[in-house]
Coordinates of C-alpha atoms and ligand atoms in Angstrom, one line a residue:
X1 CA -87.2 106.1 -84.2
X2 CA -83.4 106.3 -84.3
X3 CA -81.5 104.6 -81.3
X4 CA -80.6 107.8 -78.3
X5 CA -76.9 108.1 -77.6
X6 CA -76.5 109.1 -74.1
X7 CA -72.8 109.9 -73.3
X8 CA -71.7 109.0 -69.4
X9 CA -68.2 110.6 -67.9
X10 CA -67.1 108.5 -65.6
X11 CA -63.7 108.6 -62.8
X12 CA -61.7 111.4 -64.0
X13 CA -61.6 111.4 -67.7
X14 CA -63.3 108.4 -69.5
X15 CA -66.5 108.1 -71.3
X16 CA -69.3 104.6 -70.8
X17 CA -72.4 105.7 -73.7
X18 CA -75.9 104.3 -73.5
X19 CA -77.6 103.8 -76.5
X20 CA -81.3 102.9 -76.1
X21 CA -84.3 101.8 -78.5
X22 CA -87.7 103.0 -77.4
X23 CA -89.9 100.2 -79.3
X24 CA -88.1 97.6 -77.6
X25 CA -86.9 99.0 -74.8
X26 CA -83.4 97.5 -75.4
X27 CA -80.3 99.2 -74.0
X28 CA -76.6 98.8 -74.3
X29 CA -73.7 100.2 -72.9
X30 CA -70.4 100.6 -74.6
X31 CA -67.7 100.1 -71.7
X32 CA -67.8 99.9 -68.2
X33 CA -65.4 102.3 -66.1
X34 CA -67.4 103.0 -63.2
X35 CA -70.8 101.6 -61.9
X36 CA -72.5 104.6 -59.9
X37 CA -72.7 107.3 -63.1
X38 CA -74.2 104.7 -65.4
X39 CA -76.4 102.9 -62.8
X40 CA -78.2 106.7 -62.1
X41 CA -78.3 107.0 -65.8
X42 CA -80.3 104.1 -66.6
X43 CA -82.2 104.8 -63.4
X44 CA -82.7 108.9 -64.8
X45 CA -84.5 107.1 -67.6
X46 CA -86.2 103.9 -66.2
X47 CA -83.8 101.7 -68.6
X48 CA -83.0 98.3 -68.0
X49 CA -79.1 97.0 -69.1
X50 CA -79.3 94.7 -71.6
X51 CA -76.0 94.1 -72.8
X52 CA -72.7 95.2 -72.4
X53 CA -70.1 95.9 -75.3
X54 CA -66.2 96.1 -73.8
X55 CA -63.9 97.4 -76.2
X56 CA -60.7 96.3 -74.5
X57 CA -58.9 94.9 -71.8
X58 CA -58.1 97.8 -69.5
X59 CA -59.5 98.4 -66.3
X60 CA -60.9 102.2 -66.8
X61 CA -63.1 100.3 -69.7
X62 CA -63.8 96.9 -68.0
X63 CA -63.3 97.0 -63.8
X64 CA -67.4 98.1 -63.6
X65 CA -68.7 94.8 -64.9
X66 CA -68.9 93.0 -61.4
X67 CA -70.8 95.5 -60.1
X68 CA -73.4 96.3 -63.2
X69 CA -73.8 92.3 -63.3
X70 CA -74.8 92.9 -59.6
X71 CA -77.2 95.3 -60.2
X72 CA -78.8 94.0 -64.1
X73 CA -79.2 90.8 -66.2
X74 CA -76.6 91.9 -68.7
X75 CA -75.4 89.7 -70.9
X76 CA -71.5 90.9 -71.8
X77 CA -69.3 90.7 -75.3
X78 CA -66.0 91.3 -76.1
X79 CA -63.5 90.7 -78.1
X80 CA -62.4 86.8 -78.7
X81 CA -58.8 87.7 -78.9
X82 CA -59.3 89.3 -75.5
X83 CA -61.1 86.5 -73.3
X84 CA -58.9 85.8 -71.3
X85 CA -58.4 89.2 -69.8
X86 CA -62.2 90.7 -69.7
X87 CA -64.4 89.7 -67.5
X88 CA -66.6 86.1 -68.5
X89 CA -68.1 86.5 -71.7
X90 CA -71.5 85.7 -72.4
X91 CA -70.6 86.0 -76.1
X92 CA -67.0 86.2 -77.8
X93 CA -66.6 88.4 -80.8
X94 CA -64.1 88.5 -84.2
X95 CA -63.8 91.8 -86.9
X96 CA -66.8 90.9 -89.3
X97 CA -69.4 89.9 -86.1
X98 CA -72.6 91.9 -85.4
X99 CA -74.4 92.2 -82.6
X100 CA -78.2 93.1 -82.3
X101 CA -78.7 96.4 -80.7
X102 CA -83.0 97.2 -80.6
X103 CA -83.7 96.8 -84.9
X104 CA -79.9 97.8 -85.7
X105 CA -77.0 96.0 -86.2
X106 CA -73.0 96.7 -84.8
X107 CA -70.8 95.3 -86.5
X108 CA -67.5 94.6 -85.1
X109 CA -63.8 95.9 -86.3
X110 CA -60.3 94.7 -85.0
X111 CA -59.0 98.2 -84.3
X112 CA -55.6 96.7 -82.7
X113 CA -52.5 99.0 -81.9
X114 CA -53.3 100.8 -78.0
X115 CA -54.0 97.1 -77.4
X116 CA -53.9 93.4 -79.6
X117 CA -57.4 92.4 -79.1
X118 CA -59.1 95.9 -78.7
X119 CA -62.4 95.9 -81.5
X120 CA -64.8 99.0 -82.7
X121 CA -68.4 98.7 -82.9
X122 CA -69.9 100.5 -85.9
X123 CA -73.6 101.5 -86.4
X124 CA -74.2 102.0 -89.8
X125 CA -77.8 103.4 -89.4
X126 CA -77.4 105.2 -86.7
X127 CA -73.9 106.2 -88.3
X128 CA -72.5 105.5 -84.9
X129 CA -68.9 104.3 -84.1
X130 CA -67.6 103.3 -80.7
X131 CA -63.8 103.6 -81.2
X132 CA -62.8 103.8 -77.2
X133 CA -58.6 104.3 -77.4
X134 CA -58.2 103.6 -81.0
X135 CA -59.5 106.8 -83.0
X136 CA -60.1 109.6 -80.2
X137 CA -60.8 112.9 -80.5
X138 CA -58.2 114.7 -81.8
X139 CA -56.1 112.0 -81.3
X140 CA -55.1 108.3 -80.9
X141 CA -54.7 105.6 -78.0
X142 CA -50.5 105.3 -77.0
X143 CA -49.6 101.8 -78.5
X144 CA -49.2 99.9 -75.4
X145 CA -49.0 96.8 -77.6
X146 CA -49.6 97.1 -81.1
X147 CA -46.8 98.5 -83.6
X148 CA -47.7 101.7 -85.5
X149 CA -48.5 99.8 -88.7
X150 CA -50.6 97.6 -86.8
X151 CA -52.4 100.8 -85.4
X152 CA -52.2 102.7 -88.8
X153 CA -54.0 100.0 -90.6
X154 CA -56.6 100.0 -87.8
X155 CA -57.2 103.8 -88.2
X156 CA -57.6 103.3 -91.7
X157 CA -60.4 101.0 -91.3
X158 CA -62.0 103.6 -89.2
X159 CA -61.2 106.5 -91.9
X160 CA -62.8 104.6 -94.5
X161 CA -66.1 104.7 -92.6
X162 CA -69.1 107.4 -93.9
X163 CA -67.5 111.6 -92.6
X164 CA -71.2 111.5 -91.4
X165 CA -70.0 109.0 -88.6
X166 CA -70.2 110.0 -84.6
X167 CA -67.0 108.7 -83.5
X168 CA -67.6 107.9 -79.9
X169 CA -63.8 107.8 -77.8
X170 CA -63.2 106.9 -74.5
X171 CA -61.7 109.9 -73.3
X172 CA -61.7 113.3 -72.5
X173 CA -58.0 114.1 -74.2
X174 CA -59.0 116.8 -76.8
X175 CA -57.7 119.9 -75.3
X176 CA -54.2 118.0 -75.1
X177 CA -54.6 116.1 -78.7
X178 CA -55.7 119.6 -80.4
X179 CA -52.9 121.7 -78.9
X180 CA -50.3 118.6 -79.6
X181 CA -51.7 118.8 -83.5
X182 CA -51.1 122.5 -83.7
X183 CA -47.7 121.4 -82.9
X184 CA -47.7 119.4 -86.2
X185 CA -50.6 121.3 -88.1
X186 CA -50.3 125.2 -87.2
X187 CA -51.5 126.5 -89.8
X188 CA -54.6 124.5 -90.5
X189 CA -57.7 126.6 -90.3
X190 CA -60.5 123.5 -89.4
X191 CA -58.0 122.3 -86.6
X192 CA -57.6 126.1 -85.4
X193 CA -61.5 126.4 -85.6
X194 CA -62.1 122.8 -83.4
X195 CA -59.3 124.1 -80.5
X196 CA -61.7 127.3 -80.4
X197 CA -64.6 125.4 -80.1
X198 CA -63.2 122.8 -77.7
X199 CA -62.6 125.4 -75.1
X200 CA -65.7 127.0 -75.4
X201 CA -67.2 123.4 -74.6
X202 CA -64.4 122.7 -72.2
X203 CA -65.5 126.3 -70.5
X204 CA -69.1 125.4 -69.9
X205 CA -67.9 121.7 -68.5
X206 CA -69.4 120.0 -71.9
X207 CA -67.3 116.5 -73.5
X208 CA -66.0 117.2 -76.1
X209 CA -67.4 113.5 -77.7
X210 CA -68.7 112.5 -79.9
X211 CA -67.5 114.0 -83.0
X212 CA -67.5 113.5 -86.6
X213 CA -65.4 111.3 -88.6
X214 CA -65.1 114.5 -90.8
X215 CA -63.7 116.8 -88.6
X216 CA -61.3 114.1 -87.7
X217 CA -60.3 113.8 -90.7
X218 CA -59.6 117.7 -91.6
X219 CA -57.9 117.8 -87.7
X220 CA -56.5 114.5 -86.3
X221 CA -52.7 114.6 -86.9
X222 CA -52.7 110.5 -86.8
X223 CA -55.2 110.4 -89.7
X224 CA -53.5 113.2 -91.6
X225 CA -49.9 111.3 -91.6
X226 CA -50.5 110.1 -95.1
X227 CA -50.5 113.5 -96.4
X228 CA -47.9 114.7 -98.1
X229 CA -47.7 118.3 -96.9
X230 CA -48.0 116.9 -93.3
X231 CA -44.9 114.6 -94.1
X232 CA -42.8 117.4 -95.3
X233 CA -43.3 119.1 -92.1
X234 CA -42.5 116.3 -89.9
X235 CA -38.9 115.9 -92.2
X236 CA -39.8 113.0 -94.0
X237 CA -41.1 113.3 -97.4
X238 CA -40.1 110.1 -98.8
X239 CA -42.1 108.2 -95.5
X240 CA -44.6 105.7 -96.1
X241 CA -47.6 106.5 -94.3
X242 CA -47.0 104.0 -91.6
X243 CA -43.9 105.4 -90.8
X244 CA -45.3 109.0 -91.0
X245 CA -47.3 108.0 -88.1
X246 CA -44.9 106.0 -86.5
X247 CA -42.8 109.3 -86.3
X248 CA -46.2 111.7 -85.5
X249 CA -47.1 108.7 -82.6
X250 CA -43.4 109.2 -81.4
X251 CA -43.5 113.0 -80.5
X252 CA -47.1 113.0 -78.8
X253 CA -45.1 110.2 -76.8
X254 CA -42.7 113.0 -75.7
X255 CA -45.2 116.3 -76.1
Ligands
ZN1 ZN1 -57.1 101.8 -72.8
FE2 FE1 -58.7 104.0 -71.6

Protein backbone atom coordinates (compact mmCIF):
# COMPACT_ATOMS: atom_id res chain seq x y z
CA UNK A 1 0.00 0.00 0.00
CA UNK A 2 1.47 3.35 -1.01
CA UNK A 3 1.47 6.06 1.76
CA UNK A 4 -2.12 8.68 1.18
CA UNK A 5 -1.22 12.24 0.67
CA UNK A 6 -3.87 14.28 2.16
CA UNK A 7 -3.42 18.09 1.30
CA UNK A 8 -4.79 20.59 4.26
CA UNK A 9 -5.39 24.58 3.40
CA UNK A 10 -4.87 26.26 6.19
CA UNK A 11 -5.29 30.63 7.27
CA UNK A 12 -5.63 32.23 3.93
CA UNK A 13 -3.28 30.72 1.54
CA UNK A 14 -0.85 27.97 2.88
CA UNK A 15 -0.94 24.26 2.62
CA UNK A 16 -0.01 21.53 6.05
CA UNK A 17 -0.24 17.67 4.03
CA UNK A 18 -0.83 14.47 5.96
CA UNK A 19 0.65 11.55 4.72
CA UNK A 20 -0.45 8.32 6.33
CA UNK A 21 0.49 4.41 6.29
CA UNK A 22 -2.38 2.07 6.82
CA UNK A 23 -0.25 -1.04 8.04
CA UNK A 24 1.24 0.82 10.70
CA UNK A 25 -0.99 3.42 11.22
CA UNK A 26 1.81 6.04 11.20
CA UNK A 27 1.12 9.65 10.25
CA UNK A 28 3.06 12.68 9.52
CA UNK A 29 2.45 16.07 8.81
CA UNK A 30 4.61 18.29 6.74
CA UNK A 31 4.24 21.94 8.42
CA UNK A 32 2.16 23.37 10.87
CA UNK A 33 0.26 26.78 9.96
CA UNK A 34 -2.84 26.28 11.78
CA UNK A 35 -4.09 23.71 14.45
CA UNK A 36 -8.03 23.43 13.87
CA UNK A 37 -7.95 22.26 9.83
CA UNK A 38 -5.34 19.58 10.53
CA UNK A 39 -6.75 18.52 14.00
CA UNK A 40 -10.36 17.73 12.09
CA UNK A 41 -8.38 16.03 9.46
CA UNK A 42 -6.74 13.51 11.47
CA UNK A 43 -9.98 13.41 13.50
CA UNK A 44 -12.11 12.87 9.66
CA UNK A 45 -9.86 9.83 9.51
CA UNK A 46 -9.33 8.41 13.10
CA UNK A 47 -5.37 9.20 12.71
CA UNK A 48 -3.08 9.71 15.34
CA UNK A 49 0.04 12.50 14.72
CA UNK A 50 3.03 10.91 14.85
CA UNK A 51 5.55 13.29 13.82
CA UNK A 52 5.89 16.46 12.55
CA UNK A 53 8.32 17.67 9.70
CA UNK A 54 8.80 21.76 9.68
CA UNK A 55 10.41 22.95 6.63
CA UNK A 56 11.37 26.41 7.95
CA UNK A 57 11.45 29.00 10.33
CA UNK A 58 8.39 31.14 9.50
CA UNK A 59 5.42 31.38 11.55
CA UNK A 60 2.63 30.36 8.68
CA UNK A 61 4.79 26.92 8.62
CA UNK A 62 5.67 26.54 12.34
CA UNK A 63 3.20 28.89 14.93
CA UNK A 64 0.77 25.48 15.11
CA UNK A 65 3.23 23.30 16.95
CA UNK A 66 2.16 24.36 20.58
CA UNK A 67 -1.17 23.61 20.04
CA UNK A 68 -0.83 20.07 17.93
CA UNK A 69 1.77 19.14 20.84
CA UNK A 70 -1.35 19.93 23.09
CA UNK A 71 -3.57 17.84 21.40
CA UNK A 72 -0.95 14.60 20.13
CA UNK A 73 2.39 12.86 21.25
CA UNK A 74 4.22 14.21 18.26
CA UNK A 75 7.58 14.00 18.12
CA UNK A 76 8.93 17.25 15.85
CA UNK A 77 12.08 17.70 13.27
CA UNK A 78 13.57 20.26 11.61
CA UNK A 79 16.20 21.53 10.25
CA UNK A 80 19.65 21.70 12.54
CA UNK A 81 20.65 24.92 10.93
CA UNK A 82 17.29 26.25 12.07
CA UNK A 83 17.06 25.19 15.99
CA UNK A 84 17.17 28.00 17.30
CA UNK A 85 14.20 29.54 15.71
CA UNK A 86 11.57 26.40 15.47
CA UNK A 87 9.98 25.26 18.11
CA UNK A 88 12.10 22.41 20.51
CA UNK A 89 13.18 19.66 18.43
CA UNK A 90 12.78 16.27 19.23
CA UNK A 91 15.23 15.45 16.47
CA UNK A 92 17.64 17.96 14.45
CA UNK A 93 18.14 17.28 10.81
CA UNK A 94 21.25 18.00 8.04
CA UNK A 95 20.85 17.56 3.74
CA UNK A 96 21.66 13.68 3.50
CA UNK A 97 19.28 12.74 6.83
CA UNK A 98 16.22 10.47 6.48
CA UNK A 99 13.48 10.08 8.50
CA UNK A 100 11.21 6.98 8.79
CA UNK A 101 7.82 7.74 7.54
CA UNK A 102 5.42 3.99 7.95
CA UNK A 103 8.05 1.53 5.60
CA UNK A 104 9.43 4.69 3.52
CA UNK A 105 12.16 6.73 3.95
CA UNK A 106 12.44 11.07 3.50
CA UNK A 107 15.38 12.05 2.91
CA UNK A 108 16.31 15.47 3.69
CA UNK A 109 17.68 18.35 1.15
CA UNK A 110 19.11 21.88 2.21
CA UNK A 111 16.83 23.84 -0.22
CA UNK A 112 18.28 27.38 1.24
CA UNK A 113 17.54 30.85 -0.53
CA UNK A 114 13.58 32.04 0.78
CA UNK A 115 15.43 31.20 4.04
CA UNK A 116 19.27 29.80 5.33
CA UNK A 117 18.21 26.80 7.09
CA UNK A 118 14.89 25.94 5.16
CA UNK A 119 15.29 21.82 4.02
CA UNK A 120 12.98 19.50 1.45
CA UNK A 121 11.81 16.16 2.27
CA UNK A 122 11.90 13.81 -0.64
CA UNK A 123 9.96 10.39 -0.93
CA UNK A 124 11.47 8.47 -3.39
CA UNK A 125 8.84 5.66 -3.33
CA UNK A 126 6.11 7.42 -3.08
CA UNK A 127 7.92 10.02 -5.49
CA UNK A 128 6.75 12.60 -3.10
CA UNK A 129 8.65 16.00 -2.46
CA UNK A 130 7.66 18.55 0.22
CA UNK A 131 9.33 21.74 -1.10
CA UNK A 132 7.17 24.38 1.19
CA UNK A 133 8.68 28.10 -0.27
CA UNK A 134 11.49 26.75 -2.14
CA UNK A 135 10.09 25.22 -5.49
CA UNK A 136 6.28 26.25 -5.57
CA UNK A 137 3.89 26.02 -8.07
CA UNK A 138 4.63 27.92 -10.75
CA UNK A 139 6.98 29.69 -8.86
CA UNK A 140 9.62 30.15 -6.18
CA UNK A 141 9.80 31.44 -2.41
CA UNK A 142 11.11 35.56 -2.37
CA UNK A 143 14.75 35.28 -1.01
CA UNK A 144 14.23 36.69 2.30
CA UNK A 145 17.78 35.53 3.15
CA UNK A 146 19.48 33.49 0.69
CA UNK A 147 21.22 35.03 -2.49
CA UNK A 148 19.97 33.86 -5.87
CA UNK A 149 22.89 31.50 -6.45
CA UNK A 150 22.26 30.14 -3.19
CA UNK A 151 18.51 29.58 -4.22
CA UNK A 152 19.43 28.49 -7.88
CA UNK A 153 21.60 25.77 -6.66
CA UNK A 154 18.86 24.72 -4.28
CA UNK A 155 16.32 24.50 -7.20
CA UNK A 156 18.61 22.60 -9.09
CA UNK A 157 18.80 19.94 -6.51
CA UNK A 158 15.08 19.83 -6.72
CA UNK A 159 15.16 19.76 -10.72
CA UNK A 160 17.35 16.85 -10.71
CA UNK A 161 14.76 14.81 -8.84
CA UNK A 162 12.50 11.94 -11.06
CA UNK A 163 9.57 14.47 -13.60
CA UNK A 164 7.34 11.82 -11.97
CA UNK A 165 7.75 13.73 -8.59
CA UNK A 166 4.59 15.42 -6.69
CA UNK A 167 6.08 18.52 -5.65
CA UNK A 168 4.07 19.48 -2.62
CA UNK A 169 4.50 23.80 -1.95
CA UNK A 170 3.29 25.62 0.71
CA UNK A 171 1.08 27.90 -0.97
CA UNK A 172 -1.61 28.69 -2.96
CA UNK A 173 0.39 31.38 -5.40
CA UNK A 174 -0.22 29.74 -8.85
CA UNK A 175 -2.67 31.98 -10.43
CA UNK A 176 -0.15 34.91 -9.65
CA UNK A 177 3.25 32.70 -10.52
CA UNK A 178 1.48 31.48 -13.99
CA UNK A 179 0.32 34.90 -15.07
CA UNK A 180 3.89 36.43 -13.82
CA UNK A 181 5.56 33.54 -16.17
CA UNK A 182 3.45 34.56 -19.15
CA UNK A 183 5.12 37.72 -18.54
CA UNK A 184 8.46 35.98 -19.24
CA UNK A 185 7.22 32.89 -21.25
CA UNK A 186 4.09 34.07 -23.60
CA UNK A 187 4.32 32.01 -25.97
CA UNK A 188 4.87 28.75 -24.33
CA UNK A 189 2.07 26.30 -25.11
CA UNK A 190 2.44 23.81 -21.67
CA UNK A 191 2.58 27.07 -19.51
CA UNK A 192 -0.56 28.52 -21.59
CA UNK A 193 -2.24 25.02 -21.12
CA UNK A 194 -1.45 24.96 -16.89
CA UNK A 195 -2.99 28.90 -16.54
CA UNK A 196 -6.09 27.22 -18.33
CA UNK A 197 -6.20 24.48 -16.14
CA UNK A 198 -5.43 26.42 -12.95
CA UNK A 199 -8.52 28.46 -13.34
CA UNK A 200 -10.65 25.80 -13.97
CA UNK A 201 -9.34 24.35 -10.59
CA UNK A 202 -9.23 27.76 -8.99
CA UNK A 203 -13.15 28.08 -10.34
CA UNK A 204 -14.43 25.01 -8.53
CA UNK A 205 -12.31 26.14 -5.19
CA UNK A 206 -9.66 23.10 -5.78
CA UNK A 207 -5.42 23.72 -4.76
CA UNK A 208 -3.83 23.85 -7.25
CA UNK A 209 -0.93 21.46 -5.32
CA UNK A 210 0.61 19.18 -5.75
CA UNK A 211 1.94 19.11 -9.11
CA UNK A 212 4.55 17.41 -11.10
CA UNK A 213 8.10 18.11 -11.24
CA UNK A 214 7.50 17.88 -15.02
CA UNK A 215 5.13 20.35 -15.58
CA UNK A 216 7.38 22.59 -13.49
CA UNK A 217 9.82 22.09 -15.46
CA UNK A 218 8.09 22.80 -19.01
CA UNK A 219 6.26 26.05 -16.93
CA UNK A 220 8.17 27.43 -13.91
CA UNK A 221 10.08 30.55 -15.12
CA UNK A 222 12.80 30.03 -12.10
CA UNK A 223 13.63 26.58 -13.46
CA UNK A 224 13.61 27.60 -17.07
CA UNK A 225 16.33 30.55 -16.36
CA UNK A 226 19.07 28.31 -17.64
CA UNK A 227 17.62 28.23 -21.06
CA UNK A 228 18.87 29.97 -23.57
CA UNK A 229 15.80 31.21 -25.43
CA UNK A 230 14.43 32.31 -22.02
CA UNK A 231 17.78 34.31 -21.48
CA UNK A 232 17.43 36.07 -24.72
CA UNK A 233 14.13 37.27 -23.85
CA UNK A 234 14.99 38.57 -20.50
CA UNK A 235 18.19 40.71 -22.48
CA UNK A 236 20.84 38.69 -21.37
CA UNK A 237 22.19 36.05 -23.50
CA UNK A 238 25.61 35.90 -22.21
CA UNK A 239 24.03 35.33 -18.38
CA UNK A 240 25.08 32.53 -16.38
CA UNK A 241 22.13 30.77 -15.16
CA UNK A 242 22.42 32.17 -11.72
CA UNK A 243 22.29 35.43 -12.88
CA UNK A 244 19.39 34.57 -15.32
CA UNK A 245 17.47 33.89 -12.22
CA UNK A 246 18.81 36.52 -10.25
CA UNK A 247 17.30 38.86 -12.97
CA UNK A 248 13.80 36.62 -13.53
CA UNK A 249 13.68 36.58 -9.18
CA UNK A 250 14.06 40.50 -9.59
CA UNK A 251 10.96 41.32 -11.69
CA UNK A 252 8.47 38.92 -9.87
CA UNK A 253 9.89 41.18 -6.92
CA UNK A 254 8.33 44.14 -8.80
CA UNK A 255 5.34 42.25 -10.99
ZN1 LIG B 1 8.18 31.13 4.27
FE1 LIG C 1 5.22 30.52 3.79
Amino acid sequence: MPLELVTIPCLTDNYAYLLHDDASGHTTLIDAPEAAPILAALAARGWRLDQILLTHHHSDHIQAVPALLAATSATVLGAQADAHRLPPLTRALAEGDSVAIGPERAHVIDVSGHTVGHIAFHLPQSALAFTADSLMAGGCGRLFEGSPALMWSSLQKLAALPGETLICSGHEYTTSNLAFAASIEPDNPALQARIASVARARAENRPTVPAHLSVELATNPFLRARLPHIKAMIGLDRATDAEAFAEIRARKDKF
